[in-house]
Coordinates of C-alpha atoms in Angstrom, one line a residue:
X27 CA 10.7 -11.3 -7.8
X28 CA 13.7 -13.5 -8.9
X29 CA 15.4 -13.1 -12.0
X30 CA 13.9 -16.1 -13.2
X31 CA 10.4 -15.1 -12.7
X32 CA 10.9 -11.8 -14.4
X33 CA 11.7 -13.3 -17.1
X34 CA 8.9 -15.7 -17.1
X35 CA 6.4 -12.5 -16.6
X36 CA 8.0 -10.9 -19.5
X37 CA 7.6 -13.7 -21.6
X38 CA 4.3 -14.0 -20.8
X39 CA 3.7 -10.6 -21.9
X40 CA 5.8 -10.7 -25.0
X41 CA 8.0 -7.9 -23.7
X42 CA 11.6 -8.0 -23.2
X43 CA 11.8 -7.5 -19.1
X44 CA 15.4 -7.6 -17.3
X45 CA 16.3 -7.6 -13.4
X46 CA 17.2 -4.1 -12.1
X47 CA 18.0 -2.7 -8.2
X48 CA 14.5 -2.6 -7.4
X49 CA 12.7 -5.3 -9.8
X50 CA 11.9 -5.6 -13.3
X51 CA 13.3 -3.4 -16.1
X52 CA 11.9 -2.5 -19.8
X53 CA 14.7 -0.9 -21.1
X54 CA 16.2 0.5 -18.1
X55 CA 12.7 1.5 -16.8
X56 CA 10.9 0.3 -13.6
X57 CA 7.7 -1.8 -14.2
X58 CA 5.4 -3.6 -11.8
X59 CA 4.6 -7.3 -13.0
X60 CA 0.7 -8.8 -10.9
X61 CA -0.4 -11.6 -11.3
X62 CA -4.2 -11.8 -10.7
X63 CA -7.0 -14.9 -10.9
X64 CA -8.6 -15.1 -13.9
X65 CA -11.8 -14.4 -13.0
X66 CA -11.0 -11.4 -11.3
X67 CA -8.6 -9.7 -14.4
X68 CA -11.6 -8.2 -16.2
X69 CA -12.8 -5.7 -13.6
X70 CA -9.6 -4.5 -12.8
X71 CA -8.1 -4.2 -15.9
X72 CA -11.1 -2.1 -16.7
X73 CA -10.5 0.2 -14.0
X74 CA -6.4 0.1 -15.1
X75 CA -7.6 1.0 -19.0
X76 CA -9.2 4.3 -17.6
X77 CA -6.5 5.8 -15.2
X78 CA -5.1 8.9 -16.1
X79 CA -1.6 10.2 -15.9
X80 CA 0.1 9.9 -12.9
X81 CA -1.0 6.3 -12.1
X82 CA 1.0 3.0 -13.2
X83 CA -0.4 2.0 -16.6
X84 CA -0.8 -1.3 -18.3
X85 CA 2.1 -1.8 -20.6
X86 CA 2.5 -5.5 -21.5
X87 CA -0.4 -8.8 -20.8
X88 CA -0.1 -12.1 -20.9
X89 CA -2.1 -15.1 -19.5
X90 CA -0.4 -18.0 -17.6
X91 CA -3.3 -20.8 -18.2
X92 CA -1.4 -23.3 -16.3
X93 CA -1.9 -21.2 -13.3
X94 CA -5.2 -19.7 -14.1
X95 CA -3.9 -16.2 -13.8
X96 CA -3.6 -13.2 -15.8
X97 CA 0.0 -11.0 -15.9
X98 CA 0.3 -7.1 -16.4
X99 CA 3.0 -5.3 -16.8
X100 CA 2.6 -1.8 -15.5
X101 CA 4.5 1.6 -15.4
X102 CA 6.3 1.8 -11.9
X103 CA 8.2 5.0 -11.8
X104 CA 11.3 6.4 -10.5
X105 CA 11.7 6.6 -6.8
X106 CA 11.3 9.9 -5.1
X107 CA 14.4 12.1 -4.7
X108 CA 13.5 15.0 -2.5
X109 CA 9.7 16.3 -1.2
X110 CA 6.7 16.0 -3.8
X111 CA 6.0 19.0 -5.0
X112 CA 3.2 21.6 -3.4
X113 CA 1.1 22.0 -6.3
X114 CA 0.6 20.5 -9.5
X115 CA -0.7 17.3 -10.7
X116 CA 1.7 15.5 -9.3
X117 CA 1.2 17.8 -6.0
X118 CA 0.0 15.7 -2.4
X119 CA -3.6 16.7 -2.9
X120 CA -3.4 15.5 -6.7
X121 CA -2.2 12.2 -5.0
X122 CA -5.3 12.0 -2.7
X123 CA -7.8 12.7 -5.3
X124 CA -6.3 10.0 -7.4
X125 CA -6.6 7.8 -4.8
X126 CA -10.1 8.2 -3.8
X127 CA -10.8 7.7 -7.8
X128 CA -9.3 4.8 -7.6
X129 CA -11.5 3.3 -4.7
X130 CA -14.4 4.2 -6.9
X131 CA -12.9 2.8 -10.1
X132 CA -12.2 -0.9 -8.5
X133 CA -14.7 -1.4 -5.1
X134 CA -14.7 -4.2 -3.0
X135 CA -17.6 -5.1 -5.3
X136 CA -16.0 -5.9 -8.0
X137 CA -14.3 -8.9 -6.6
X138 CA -15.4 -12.4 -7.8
X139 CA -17.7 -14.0 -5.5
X140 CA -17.4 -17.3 -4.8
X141 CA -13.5 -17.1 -6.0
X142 CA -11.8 -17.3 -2.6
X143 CA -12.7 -13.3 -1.5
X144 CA -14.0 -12.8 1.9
X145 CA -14.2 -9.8 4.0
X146 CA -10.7 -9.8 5.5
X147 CA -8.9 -8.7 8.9
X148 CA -6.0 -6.4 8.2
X149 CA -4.7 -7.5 11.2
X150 CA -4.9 -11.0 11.4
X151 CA -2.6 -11.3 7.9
X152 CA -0.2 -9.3 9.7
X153 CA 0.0 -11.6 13.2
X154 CA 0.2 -14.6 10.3
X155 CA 3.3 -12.8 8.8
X156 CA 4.5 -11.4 12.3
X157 CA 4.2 -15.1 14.0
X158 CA 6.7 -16.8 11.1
X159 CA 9.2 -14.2 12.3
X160 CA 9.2 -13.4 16.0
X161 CA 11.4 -16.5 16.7
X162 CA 14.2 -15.0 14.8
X163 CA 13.7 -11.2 16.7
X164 CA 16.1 -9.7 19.6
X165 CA 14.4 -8.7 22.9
X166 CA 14.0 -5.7 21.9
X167 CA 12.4 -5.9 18.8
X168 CA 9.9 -8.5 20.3
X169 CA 8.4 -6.1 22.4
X170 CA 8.4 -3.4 19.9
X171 CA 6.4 -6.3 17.7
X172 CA 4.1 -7.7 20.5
X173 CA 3.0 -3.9 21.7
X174 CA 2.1 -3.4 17.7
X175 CA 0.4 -6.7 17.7
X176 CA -1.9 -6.0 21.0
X177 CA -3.0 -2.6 20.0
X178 CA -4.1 -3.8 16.7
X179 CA -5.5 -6.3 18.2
X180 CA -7.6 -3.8 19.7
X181 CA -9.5 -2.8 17.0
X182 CA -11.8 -4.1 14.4
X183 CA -12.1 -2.9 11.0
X184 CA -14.9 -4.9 9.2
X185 CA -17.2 -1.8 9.1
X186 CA -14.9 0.5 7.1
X187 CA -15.9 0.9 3.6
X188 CA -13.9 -1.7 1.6
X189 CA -11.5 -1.8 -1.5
X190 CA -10.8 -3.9 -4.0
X191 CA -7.5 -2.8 -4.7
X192 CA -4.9 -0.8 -3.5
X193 CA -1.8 1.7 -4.8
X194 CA 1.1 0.7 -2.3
X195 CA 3.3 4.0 -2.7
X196 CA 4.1 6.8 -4.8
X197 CA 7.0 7.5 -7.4
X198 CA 7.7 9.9 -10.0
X199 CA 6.6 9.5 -13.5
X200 CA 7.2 12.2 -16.3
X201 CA 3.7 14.3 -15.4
X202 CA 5.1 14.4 -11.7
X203 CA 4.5 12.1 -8.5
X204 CA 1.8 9.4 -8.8
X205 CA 0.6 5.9 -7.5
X206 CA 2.4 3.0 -8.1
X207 CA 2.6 -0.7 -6.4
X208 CA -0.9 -1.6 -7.3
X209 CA -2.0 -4.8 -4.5
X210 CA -5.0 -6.6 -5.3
X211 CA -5.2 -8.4 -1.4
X212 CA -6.5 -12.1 -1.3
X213 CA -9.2 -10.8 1.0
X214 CA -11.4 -7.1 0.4
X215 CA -9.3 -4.1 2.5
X216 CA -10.4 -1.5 4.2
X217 CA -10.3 1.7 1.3
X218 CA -8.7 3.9 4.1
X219 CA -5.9 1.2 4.2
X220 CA -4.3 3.1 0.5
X221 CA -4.2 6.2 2.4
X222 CA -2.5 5.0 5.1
X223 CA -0.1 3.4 2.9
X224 CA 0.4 6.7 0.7
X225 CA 0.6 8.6 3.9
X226 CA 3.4 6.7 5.2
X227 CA 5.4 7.4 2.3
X228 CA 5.1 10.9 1.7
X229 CA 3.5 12.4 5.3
X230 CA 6.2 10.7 7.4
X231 CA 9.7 11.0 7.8
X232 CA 12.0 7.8 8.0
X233 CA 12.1 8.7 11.5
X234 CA 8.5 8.5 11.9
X235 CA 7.9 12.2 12.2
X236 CA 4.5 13.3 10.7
X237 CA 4.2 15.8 8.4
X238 CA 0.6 17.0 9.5
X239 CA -0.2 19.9 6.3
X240 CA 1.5 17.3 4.3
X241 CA -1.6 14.9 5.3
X242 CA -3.7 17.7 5.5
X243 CA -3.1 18.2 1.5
X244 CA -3.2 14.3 0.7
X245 CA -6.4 13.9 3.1
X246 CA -8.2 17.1 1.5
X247 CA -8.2 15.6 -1.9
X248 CA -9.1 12.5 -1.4
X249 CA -11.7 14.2 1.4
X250 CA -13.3 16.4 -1.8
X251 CA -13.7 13.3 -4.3
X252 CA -14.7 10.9 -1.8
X253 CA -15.6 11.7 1.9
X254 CA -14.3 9.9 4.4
X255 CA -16.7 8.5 7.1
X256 CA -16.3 9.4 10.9
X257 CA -15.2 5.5 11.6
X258 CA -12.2 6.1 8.8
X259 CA -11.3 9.2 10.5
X260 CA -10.8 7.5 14.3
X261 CA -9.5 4.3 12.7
X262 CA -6.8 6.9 10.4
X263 CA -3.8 6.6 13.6
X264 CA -3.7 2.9 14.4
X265 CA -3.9 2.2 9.8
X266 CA -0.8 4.3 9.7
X267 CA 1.3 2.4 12.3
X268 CA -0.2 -0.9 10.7
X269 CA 1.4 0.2 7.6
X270 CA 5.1 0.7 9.4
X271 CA 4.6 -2.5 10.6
X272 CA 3.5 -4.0 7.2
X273 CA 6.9 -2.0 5.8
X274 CA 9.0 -3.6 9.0
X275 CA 7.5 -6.8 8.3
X276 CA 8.1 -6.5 4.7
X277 CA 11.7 -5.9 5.1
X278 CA 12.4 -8.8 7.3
X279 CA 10.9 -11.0 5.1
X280 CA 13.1 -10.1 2.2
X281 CA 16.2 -11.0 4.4
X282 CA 17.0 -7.3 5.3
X283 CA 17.6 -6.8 9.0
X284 CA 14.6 -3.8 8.7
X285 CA 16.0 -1.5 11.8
X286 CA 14.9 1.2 10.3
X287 CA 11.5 0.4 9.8
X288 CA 11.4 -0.9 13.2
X289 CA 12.8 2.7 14.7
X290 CA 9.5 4.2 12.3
X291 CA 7.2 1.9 14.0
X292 CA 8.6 2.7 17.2
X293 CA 8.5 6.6 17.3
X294 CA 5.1 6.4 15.9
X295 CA 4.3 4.0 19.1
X296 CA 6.1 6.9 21.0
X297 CA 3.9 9.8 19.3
X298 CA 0.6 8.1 19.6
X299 CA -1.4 10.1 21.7
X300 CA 0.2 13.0 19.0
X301 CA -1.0 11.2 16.1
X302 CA -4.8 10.9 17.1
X303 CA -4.7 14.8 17.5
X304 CA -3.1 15.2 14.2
X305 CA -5.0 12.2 12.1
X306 CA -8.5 12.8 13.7
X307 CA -8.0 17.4 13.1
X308 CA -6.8 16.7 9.7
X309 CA -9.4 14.9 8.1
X310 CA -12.2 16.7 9.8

């Protein structure tokens, strides 16, 4: 977000946001402004109001009629400075449990019908996003993108259970580690998709290493509060490098000239045959 639309979120929501290094600010802490249709605020701010600790809270809400939306204001959190701790509430199972709560807090079914949600393709938004870019790539990072973009194309993801929303990543609030970047998609995504997402940013390495007890703890309790199926299990390998691309993608869109995230995608393109082993053992 700009400066000038943080300011028109905070006034939306009465509250007095500034810009920081990483977004908007309420007195020096992080927050998260969404913006959500109208018709689809209720459901989800029902499943915000009964969160626990550990989660980004609702903080500040306002209503932009013009637009027909609804703006919160959530709790974003600090970003992580070392590992997340072993045990705890804010330990990598702790994180997995939350997560599968959250898929049963705010389904797929609780998305507006008839308001513009359909059951979406993970990977078509992505070859949108991917084919406003590619003309701007080096040789290189064309093939890296067009392998990506065939093996995803691969696969079809319409029979995985679906979510309605999504935690993006984890940061550290006062109790600990805990979700923040809440996504509600234009489209229904796969649930798995949030532990993909989560997985990347605590199971990986920048260098696209994997971590497997780390996903062993994340997967085991989310595993014990909602159990995955056997299609979310084989589809766990190619999620996780759609989510390094996602991040690659991201960072190209925001100007940055995202090598890193490229190398991630790459090693994990590298490490594939690894990563069905280590995805597919974990979460049985």
């Amino acid at each position: 977000m700009n400066e000038s639309e943080i300011q028109r979120c905070g006034e939306l929501a009465d509250l007095a946001l500034t810009a920081g290094p990483e977004g908007p600010e309420l007195d020096g802490r992080p927050v998260q402004c969404l913006r959500l249709p109208a018709a689809a605020a209720p459901a989800l701010e029902q499943a915000l109001g009964a969160v626990p600790a550990g989660c980004g809270r609702v903080i500040g809400r306002g209503t932009d009629d013009a637009a027909g939306q609804v703006v919160l204001v959530l709790e974003r959190g600090q970003a992580i400075q070392g590992t997340v701790a072993a045990e705890g509430p804010g330990s990598l199972e702790a994180l997995g449990e939350r997560a599968a709560d959250w898929q049963g807090r705010h389904t797929a079914g609780a998305l507006p019908a008839g308001d513009g949600y359909r059951r979406g393709v993970l990977q078509q938004r992505m070859r949108e996003r991917a084919d406003t870019i590619t003309s701007s790539l080096d040789a290189e990072s064309r093939t890296i993108l067009d392998a990506e973009l065939h093996h995803q194309g691969l696969y079809r993801f319409e029979d995985l259970p679906l979510a309605g929303s999504v935690w993006q990543t984890v940061r550290i609030y006062p109790e600990g580690a805990g979700l923040a970047d809440l996504v509600l998609p234009p489209a229904p995504v796969p649930a798995f998709w949030q532990v993909a997402r989560l997985a990347l940013a605590v199971a990986v390495d920048d260098a696209g290493r994997p971590d497997a007890e780390g996903y062993r703890a994340l997967l085991s309790g989310y595993n014990g509060r909602r159990p995955l199926t056997a299609i979310e299990r084989g589809a766990a390998p190619t999620l996780l490098r759609l989510a390094a691309l996602d991040d690659w993608l991201a960072a190209l869109e925001a100007g940055a000239d995202g090598r890193a995230e490229r190398e991630r995608l790459a090693a994990l393109q590298v490490e594939a045959a690894r990563l069905q082993g280590v995805w597919v053992r974990a979460a049985a």
